[in-house]
Short mmCIF file of C-alpha atoms and ligand atoms in Angstrom, two decimals:
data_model
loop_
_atom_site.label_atom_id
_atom_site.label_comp_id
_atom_site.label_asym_id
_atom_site.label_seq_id
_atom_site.Cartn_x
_atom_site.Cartn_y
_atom_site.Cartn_z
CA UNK A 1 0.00 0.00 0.00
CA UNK A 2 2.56 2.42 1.20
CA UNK A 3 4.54 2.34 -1.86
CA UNK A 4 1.75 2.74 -4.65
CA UNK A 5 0.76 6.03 -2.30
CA UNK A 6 3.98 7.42 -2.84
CA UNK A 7 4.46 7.05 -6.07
CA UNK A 8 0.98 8.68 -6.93
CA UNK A 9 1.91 11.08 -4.59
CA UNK A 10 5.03 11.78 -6.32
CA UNK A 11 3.03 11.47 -9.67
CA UNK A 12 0.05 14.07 -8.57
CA UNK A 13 2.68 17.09 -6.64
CA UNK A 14 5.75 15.94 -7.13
CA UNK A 15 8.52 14.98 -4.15
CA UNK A 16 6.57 13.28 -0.89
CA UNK A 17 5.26 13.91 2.01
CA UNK A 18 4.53 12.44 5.86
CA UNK A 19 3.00 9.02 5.97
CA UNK A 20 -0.06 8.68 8.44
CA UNK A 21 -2.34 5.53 9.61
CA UNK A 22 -5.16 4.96 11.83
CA UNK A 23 -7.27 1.40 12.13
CA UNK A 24 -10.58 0.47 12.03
CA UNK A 25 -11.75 -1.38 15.45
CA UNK A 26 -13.91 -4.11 16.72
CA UNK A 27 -15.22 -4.68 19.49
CA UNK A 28 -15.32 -7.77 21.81
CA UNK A 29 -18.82 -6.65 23.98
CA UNK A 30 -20.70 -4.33 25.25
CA UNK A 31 -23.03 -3.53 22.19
CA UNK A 32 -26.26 -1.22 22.31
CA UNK A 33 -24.65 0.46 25.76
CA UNK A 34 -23.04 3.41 24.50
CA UNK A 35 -26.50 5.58 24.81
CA UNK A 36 -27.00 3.86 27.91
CA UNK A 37 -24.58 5.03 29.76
CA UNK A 38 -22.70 1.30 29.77
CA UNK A 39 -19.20 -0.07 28.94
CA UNK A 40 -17.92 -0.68 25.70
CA UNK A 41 -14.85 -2.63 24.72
CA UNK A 42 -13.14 -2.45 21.38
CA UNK A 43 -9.76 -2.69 20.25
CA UNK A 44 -7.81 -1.14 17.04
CA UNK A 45 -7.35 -3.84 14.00
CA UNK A 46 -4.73 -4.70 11.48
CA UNK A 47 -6.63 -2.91 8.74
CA UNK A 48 -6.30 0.60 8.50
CA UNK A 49 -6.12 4.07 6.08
CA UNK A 50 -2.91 5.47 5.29
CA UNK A 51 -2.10 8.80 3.73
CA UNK A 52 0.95 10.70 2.80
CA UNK A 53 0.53 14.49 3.30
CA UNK A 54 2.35 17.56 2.89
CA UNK A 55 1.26 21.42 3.43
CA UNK A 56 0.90 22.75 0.06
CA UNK A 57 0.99 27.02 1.26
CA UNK A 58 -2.23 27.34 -0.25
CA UNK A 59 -5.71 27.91 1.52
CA UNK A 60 -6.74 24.69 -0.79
CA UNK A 61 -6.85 21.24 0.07
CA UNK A 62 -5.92 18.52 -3.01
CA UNK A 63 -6.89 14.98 -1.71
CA UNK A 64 -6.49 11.76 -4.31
CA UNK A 65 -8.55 8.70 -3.29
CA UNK A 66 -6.16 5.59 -4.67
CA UNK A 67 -9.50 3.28 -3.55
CA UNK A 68 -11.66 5.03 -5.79
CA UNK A 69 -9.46 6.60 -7.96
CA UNK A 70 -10.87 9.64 -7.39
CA UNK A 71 -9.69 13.45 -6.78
CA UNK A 72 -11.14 16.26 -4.94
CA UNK A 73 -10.31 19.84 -4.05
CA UNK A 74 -12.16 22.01 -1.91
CA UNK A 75 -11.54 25.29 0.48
CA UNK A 76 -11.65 25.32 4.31
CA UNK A 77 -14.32 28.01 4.43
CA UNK A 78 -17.93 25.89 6.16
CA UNK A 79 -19.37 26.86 2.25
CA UNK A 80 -16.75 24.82 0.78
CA UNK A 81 -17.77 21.43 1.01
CA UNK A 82 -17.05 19.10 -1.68
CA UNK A 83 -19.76 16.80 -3.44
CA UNK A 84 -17.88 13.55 -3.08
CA UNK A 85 -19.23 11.71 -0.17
CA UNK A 86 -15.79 10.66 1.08
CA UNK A 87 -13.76 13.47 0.80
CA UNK A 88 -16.49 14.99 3.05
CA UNK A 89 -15.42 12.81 6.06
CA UNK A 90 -11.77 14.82 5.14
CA UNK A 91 -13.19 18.72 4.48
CA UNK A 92 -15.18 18.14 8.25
CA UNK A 93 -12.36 17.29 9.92
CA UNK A 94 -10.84 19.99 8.99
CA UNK A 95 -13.48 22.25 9.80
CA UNK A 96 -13.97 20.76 13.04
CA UNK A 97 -10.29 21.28 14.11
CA UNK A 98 -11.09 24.91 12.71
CA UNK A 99 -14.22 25.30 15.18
CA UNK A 100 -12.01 24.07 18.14
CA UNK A 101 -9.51 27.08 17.71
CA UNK A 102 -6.72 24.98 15.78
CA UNK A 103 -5.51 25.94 12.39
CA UNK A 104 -5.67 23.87 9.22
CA UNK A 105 -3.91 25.25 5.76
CA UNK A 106 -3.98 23.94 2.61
CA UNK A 107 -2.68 20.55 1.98
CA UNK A 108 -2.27 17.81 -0.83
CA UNK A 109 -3.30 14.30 0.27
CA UNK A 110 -3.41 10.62 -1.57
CA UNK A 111 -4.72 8.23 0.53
CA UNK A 112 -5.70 4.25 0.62
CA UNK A 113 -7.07 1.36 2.87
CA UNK A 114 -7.70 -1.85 3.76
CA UNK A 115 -10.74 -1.51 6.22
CA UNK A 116 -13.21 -2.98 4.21
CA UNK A 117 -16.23 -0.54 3.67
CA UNK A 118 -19.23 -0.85 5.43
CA UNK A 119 -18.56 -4.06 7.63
CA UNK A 120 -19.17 -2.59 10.68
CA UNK A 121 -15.38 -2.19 11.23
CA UNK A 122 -15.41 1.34 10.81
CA UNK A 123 -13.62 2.24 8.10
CA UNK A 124 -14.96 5.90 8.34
CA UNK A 125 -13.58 6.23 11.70
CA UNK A 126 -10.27 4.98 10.31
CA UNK A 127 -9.79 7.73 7.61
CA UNK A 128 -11.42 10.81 10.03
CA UNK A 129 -8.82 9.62 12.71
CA UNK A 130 -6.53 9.24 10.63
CA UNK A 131 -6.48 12.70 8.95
CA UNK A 132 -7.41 14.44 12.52
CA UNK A 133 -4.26 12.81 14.08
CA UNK A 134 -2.04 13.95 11.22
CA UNK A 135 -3.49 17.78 10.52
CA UNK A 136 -3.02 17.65 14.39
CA UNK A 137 0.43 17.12 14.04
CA UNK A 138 1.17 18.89 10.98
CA UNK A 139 -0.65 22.21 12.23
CA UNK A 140 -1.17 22.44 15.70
CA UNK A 141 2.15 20.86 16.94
CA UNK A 142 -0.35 18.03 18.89
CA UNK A 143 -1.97 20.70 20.87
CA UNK A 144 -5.49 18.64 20.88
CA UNK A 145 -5.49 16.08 23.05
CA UNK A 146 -5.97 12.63 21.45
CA UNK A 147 -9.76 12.15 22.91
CA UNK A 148 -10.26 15.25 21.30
CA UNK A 149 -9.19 14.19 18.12
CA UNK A 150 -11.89 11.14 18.37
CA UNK A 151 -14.71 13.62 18.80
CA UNK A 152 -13.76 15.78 16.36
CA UNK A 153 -14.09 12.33 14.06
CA UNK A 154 -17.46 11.62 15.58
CA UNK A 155 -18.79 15.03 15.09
CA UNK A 156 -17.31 15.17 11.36
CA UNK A 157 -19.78 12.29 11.09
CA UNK A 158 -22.57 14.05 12.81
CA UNK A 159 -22.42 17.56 10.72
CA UNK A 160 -21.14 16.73 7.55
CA UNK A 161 -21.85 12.96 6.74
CA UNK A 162 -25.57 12.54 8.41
CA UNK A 163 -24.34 10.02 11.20
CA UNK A 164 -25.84 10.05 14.19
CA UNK A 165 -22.90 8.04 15.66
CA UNK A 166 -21.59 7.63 19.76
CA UNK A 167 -17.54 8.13 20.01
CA UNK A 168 -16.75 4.34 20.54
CA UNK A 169 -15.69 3.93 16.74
CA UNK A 170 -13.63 7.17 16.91
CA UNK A 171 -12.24 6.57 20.52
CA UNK A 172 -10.73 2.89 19.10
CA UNK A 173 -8.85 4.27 16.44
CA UNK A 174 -7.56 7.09 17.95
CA UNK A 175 -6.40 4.85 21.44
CA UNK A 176 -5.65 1.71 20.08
CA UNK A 177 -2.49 0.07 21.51
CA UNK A 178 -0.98 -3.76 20.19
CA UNK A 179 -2.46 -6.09 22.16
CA UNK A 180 -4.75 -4.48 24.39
CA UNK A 181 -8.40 -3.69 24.60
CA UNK A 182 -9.88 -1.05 26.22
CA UNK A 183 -12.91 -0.54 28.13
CA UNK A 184 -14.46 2.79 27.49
CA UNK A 185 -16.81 4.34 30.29
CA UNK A 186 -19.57 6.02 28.00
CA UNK A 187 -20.92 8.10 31.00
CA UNK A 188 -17.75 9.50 32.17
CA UNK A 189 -15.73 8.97 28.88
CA UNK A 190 -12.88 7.09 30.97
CA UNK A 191 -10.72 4.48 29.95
CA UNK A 192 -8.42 1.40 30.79
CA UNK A 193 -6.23 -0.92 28.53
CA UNK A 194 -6.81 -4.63 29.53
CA UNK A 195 -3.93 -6.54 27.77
CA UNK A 196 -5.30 -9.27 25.70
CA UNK A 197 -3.68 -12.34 25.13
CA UNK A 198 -4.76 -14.41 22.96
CA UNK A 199 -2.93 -18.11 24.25
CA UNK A 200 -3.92 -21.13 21.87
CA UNK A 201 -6.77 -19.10 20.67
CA UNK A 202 -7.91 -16.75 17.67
CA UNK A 203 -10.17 -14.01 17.52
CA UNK A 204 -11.58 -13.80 13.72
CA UNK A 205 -14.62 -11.73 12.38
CA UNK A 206 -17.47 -13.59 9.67
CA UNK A 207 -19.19 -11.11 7.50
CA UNK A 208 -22.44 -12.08 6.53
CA UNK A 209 -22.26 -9.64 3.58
CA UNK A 210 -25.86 -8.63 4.03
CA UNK A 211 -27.47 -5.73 5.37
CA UNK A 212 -31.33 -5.67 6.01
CA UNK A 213 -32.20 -1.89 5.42
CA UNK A 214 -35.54 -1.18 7.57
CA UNK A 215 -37.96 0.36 6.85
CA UNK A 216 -39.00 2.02 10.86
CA UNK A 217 -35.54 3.05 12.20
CA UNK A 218 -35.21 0.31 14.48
CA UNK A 219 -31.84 1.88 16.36
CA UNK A 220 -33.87 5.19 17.28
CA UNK A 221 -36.98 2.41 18.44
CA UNK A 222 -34.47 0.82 20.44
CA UNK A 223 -33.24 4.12 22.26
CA UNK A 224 -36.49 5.39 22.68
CA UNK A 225 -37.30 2.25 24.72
CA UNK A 226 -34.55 2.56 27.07
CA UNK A 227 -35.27 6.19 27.06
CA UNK A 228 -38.70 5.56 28.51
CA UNK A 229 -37.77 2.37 31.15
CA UNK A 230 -34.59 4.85 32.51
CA UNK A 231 -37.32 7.48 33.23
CA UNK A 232 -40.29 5.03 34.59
CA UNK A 233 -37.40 3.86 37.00
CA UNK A 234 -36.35 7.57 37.64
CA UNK A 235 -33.02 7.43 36.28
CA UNK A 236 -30.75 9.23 34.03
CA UNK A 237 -29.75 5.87 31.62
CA UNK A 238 -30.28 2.37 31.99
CA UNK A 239 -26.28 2.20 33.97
CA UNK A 240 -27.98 2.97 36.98
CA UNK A 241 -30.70 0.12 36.51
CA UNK A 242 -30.23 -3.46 38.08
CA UNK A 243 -33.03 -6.46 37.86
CA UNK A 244 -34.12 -5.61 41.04
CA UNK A 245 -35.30 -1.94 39.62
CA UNK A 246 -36.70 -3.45 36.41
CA UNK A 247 -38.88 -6.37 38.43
CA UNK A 248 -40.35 -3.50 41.12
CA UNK A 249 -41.90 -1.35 38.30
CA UNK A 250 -42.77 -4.22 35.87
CA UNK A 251 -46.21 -3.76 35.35
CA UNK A 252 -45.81 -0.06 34.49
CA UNK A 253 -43.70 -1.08 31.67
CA UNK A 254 -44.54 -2.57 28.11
CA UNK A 255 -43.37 -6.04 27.66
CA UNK A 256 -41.14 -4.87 25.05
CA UNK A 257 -39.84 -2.56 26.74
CA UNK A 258 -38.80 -4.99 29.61
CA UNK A 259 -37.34 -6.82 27.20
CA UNK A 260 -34.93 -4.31 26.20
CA UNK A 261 -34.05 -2.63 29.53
CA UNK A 262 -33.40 -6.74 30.61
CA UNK A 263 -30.67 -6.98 27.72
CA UNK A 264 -29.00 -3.75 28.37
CA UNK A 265 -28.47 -4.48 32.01
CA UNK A 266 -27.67 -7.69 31.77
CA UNK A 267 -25.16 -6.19 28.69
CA UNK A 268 -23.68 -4.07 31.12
CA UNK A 269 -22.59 -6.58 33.58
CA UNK A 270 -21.43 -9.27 31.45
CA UNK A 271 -18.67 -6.68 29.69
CA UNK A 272 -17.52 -6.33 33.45
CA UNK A 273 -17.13 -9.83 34.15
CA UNK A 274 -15.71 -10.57 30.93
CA UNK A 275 -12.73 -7.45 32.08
CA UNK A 276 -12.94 -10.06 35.25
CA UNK A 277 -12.36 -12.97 33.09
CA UNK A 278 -9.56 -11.48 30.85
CA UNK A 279 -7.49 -11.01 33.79
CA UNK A 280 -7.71 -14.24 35.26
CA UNK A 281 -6.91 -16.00 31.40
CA UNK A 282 -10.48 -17.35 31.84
CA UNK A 283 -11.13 -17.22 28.04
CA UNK A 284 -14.05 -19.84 28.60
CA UNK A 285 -15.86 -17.34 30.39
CA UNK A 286 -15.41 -14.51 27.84
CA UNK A 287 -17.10 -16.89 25.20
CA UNK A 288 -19.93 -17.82 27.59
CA UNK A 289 -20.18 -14.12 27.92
CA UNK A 290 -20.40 -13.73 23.87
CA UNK A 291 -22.82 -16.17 23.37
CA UNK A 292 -24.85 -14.58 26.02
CA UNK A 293 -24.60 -11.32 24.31
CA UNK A 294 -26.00 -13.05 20.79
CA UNK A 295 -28.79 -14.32 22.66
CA UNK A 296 -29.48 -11.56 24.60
CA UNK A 297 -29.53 -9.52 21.20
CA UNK A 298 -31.51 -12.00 19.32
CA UNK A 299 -34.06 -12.75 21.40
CA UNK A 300 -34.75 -9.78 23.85
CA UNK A 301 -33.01 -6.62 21.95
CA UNK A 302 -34.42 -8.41 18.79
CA UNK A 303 -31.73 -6.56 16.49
CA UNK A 304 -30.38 -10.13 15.00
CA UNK A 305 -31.09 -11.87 11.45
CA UNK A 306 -31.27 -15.23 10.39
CA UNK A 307 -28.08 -14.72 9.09
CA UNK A 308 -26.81 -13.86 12.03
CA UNK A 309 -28.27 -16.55 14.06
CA UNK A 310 -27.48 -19.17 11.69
CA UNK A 311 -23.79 -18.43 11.36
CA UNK A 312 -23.79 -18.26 15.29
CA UNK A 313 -25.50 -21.67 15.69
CA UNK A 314 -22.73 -23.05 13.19
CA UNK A 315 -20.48 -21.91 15.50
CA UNK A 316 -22.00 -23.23 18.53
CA UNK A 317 -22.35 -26.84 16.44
CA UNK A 318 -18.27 -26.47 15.70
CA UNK A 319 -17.48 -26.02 19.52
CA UNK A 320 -16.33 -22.46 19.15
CA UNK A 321 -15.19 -20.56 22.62
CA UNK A 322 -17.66 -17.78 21.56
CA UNK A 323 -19.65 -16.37 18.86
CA UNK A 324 -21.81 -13.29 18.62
CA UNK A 325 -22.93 -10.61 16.35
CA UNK A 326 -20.93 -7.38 16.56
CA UNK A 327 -22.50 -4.04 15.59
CA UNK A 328 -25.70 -2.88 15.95
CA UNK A 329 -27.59 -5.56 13.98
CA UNK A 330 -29.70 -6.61 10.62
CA UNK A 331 -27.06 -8.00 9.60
CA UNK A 332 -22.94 -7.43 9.36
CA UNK A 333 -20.19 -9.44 11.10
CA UNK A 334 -20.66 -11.75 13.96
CA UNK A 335 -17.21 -12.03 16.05
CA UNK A 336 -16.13 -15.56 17.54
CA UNK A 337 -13.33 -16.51 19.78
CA UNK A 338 -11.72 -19.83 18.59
CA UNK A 339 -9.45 -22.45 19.83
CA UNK A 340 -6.67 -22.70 17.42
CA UNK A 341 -6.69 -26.06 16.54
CA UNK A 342 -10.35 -25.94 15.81
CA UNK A 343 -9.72 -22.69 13.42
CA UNK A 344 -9.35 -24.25 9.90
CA UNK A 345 -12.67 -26.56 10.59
CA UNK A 346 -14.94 -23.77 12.00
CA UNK A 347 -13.86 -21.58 8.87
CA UNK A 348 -14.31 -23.67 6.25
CA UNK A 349 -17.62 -24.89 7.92
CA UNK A 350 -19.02 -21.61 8.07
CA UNK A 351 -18.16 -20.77 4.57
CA UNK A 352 -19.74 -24.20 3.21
CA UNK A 353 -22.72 -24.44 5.35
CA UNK A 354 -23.64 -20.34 4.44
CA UNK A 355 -22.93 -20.21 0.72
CA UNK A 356 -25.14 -23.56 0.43
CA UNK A 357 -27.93 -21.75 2.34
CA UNK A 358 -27.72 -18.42 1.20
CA UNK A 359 -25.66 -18.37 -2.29
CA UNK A 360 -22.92 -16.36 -1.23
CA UNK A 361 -19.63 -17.17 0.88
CA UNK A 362 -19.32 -14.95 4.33
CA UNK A 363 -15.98 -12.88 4.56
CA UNK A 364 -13.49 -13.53 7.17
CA UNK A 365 -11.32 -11.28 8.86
CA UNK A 366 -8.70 -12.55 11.59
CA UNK A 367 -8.57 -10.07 13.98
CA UNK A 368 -4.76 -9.23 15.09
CA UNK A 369 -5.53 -6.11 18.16
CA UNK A 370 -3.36 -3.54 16.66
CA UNK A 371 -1.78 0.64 17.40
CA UNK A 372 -4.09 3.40 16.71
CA UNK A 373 -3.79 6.67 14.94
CA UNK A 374 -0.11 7.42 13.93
CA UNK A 375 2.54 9.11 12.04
CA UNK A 376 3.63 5.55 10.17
CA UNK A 377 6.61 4.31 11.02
CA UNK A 378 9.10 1.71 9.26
CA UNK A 379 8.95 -1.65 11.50
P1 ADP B 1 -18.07 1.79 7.99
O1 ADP B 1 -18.96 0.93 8.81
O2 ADP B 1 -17.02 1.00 7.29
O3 ADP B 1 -17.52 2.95 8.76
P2 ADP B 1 -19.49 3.89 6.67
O4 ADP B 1 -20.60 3.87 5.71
O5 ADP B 1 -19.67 4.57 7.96
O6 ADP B 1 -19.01 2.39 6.84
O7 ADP B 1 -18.23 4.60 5.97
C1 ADP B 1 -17.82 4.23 4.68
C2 ADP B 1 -17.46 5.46 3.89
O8 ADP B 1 -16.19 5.97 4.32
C3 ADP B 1 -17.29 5.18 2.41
O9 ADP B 1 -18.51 5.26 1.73
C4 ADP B 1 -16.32 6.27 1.99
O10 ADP B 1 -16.99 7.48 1.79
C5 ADP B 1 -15.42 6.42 3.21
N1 ADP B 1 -14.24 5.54 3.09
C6 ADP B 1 -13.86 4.56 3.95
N2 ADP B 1 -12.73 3.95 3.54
C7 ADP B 1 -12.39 4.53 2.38
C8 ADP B 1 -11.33 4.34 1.44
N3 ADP B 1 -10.40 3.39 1.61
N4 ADP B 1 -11.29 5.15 0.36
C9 ADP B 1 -12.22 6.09 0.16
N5 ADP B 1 -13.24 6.32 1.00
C10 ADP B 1 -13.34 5.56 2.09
MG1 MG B 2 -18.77 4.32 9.79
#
């Protein structure tokens, strides 16, 4: 990757610039709690956007997509914004840096990736981190702090690509760190890397390749549910809810709605005890956890597929540590925790048994927990 950028680079303005990365993430549990309040706990990936970038001393910004092999230019002024749908994610970061006080000047970009589009592995939080991190560096000599730099990606997503997003995508690639996770606090916004070993076992992502589009905006259903429990129990989100709450005002609450308060507490808890777990080596637990998160999410939050289900009953039927879909649902990636020596067999099982039932052969991403946003350098 890096050396086709350069080139082009060197093809589009001449001489080079300052090679940049940031990943895309996943995340291991703790799904549908951001809005609650809950814990979340992601971790950067192997796949990631690059781009080499050098101040051009113009108030114009020159960005080459190698992906797409596509160009854009556009001004920093908030009436600049280009038409292309990507380089938008680029022109609002730099106008969010701009709202914060920094600077941004003109700049000529070429960029590629390797986060595949649309997975659920974030591959627009890879290229707003990425450019954030490096227009940080390049024009503000680091002065925003590097949780600032994720919510200037999630509100680049917000005002100038229609996405109502939380910060957990953002947050991943911006923190990641080699063999860690982290757990992210989404009340307070603290942190804490849990190393994450990995012995005799593999973590590796199945993409369905489908995507259900619905019709009645199931997410905002979803938060509007938990909205209305966390106020019938008379608190802020559903973090401050336990069983106990939910049974004592039961029969003021829609059945539905029980069932979705019931998943996001029990959510909460089980991305504690699977922190718990990690630190004991328990990876048994952590996979008892996942597969309790799939369940929890097919049956109560009632965001699954069959898809989904199916490919995480295959991987119940091969034995697998844990399975469960990752992402907020309809269809996606589901994420499984695997024994080593039962890799090769639950892979080529899952392809088989899915292309024969629904034409097409799932994707499959290994999962190797990787840095976060970065000035690239040589290993
Ligand atoms: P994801 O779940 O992968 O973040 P999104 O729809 O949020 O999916 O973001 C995908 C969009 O991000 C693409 O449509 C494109 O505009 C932009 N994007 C991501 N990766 C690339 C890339 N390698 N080259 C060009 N644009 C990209
Ligand atoms: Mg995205």
């Amino acid at each position: 990757m890096k050396k086709e950028i350069k080139e082009k680079f060197t093809e589009l303005y001449g001489g080079d610039g300052v090679l940049f990365v940031a990943p895309g993430r996943f995340n291991l549990i703790g799904e549908h709690t951001d809005y609650n309040g809950g814990f979340v706990f992601p971790g950067a990936i192997d796949k990631m956007i690059m781009a080499d970038i050098r101040p051009n001393g113009t108030d114009h910004v020159n960005v080459y997509s190698m992906d797409l092999g596509e160009k854009a230019s556009f001004g920093l002024n908030e009436e600049d914004a280009p038409k292309e749908q990507w380089a938008r994610y680029i022109f609002g970061v730099c106008r969010e840096i701009i709202k914060r006080g920094g600077r941004v000047n003109g700049f000529d970009a070429v960029f590629a990736g390797n986060v595949p589009l649309g997975a659920g592995l974030s591959s627009s939080a890879a290229l707003e981190s990425c450019f954030a991190n490096a227009l940080n560096e390049l024009f503000n000599d680091n002065k925003f702090p590097r949780m600032e730099l994720a919510k200037i990606g999630q509100s680049t997503e917000h005002n100038y690509c229609g996405v109502n997003c939380g910060i957990m995508d953002q947050f991943a690639s911006v923190h990641g760190k080699k063999d860690n996770l982290m757990r992210l606090d989404c009340r307070s916004g603290e942190f804490e890397y849990f190393p994450f070993k990995l012995d005799g076992y593999k973590l590796v992502l199945v993409d369905s390749r489908v995507k259900h589009e619905l019709v009645d905006s199931p997410y905002n259903k979803r938060r509007e549910s938990c909205e209305r429990v966390a106020k019938t129990l008379g608190v802020d989100t559903l973090r401050d809810a336990n069983m106990a709450m939910l049974e004592a005002e039961k029969d003021k609450i829609s059945p539905e709605d029980f069932r979705r308060a019931e998943y996001v507490i029990e959510e909460k808890d089980r991305v504690l005890e699977v922190c718990d777990a990690l630190e004991k080596g328990d990876l048994q637990t952590v996979g008892k956890c996942m597969y309790g998160t799939h369940e929890g999410l097919s049956k109560l939050y009632e965001v699954s597929c069959e898809e989904l289900d199916f490919l995480n009953e295959v991987a119940r039927d091969c034995g697998v540590t844990g399975s469960r879909i990752m992402g907020g649902g309809f269809g996606g990636c589901t994420v499984n925790l695997v024994k080593e020596d039962l890799y090769d067999h639950f892979i080529e099982t899952a392809v088989n048994k899915f292309a024969e039932r629904y034409g097409h052969e799932p994707k499959i991403y290994p999962v190797i927990v990787s840095d976060g946003a970065r000035r690239y350098e040589e290993q």
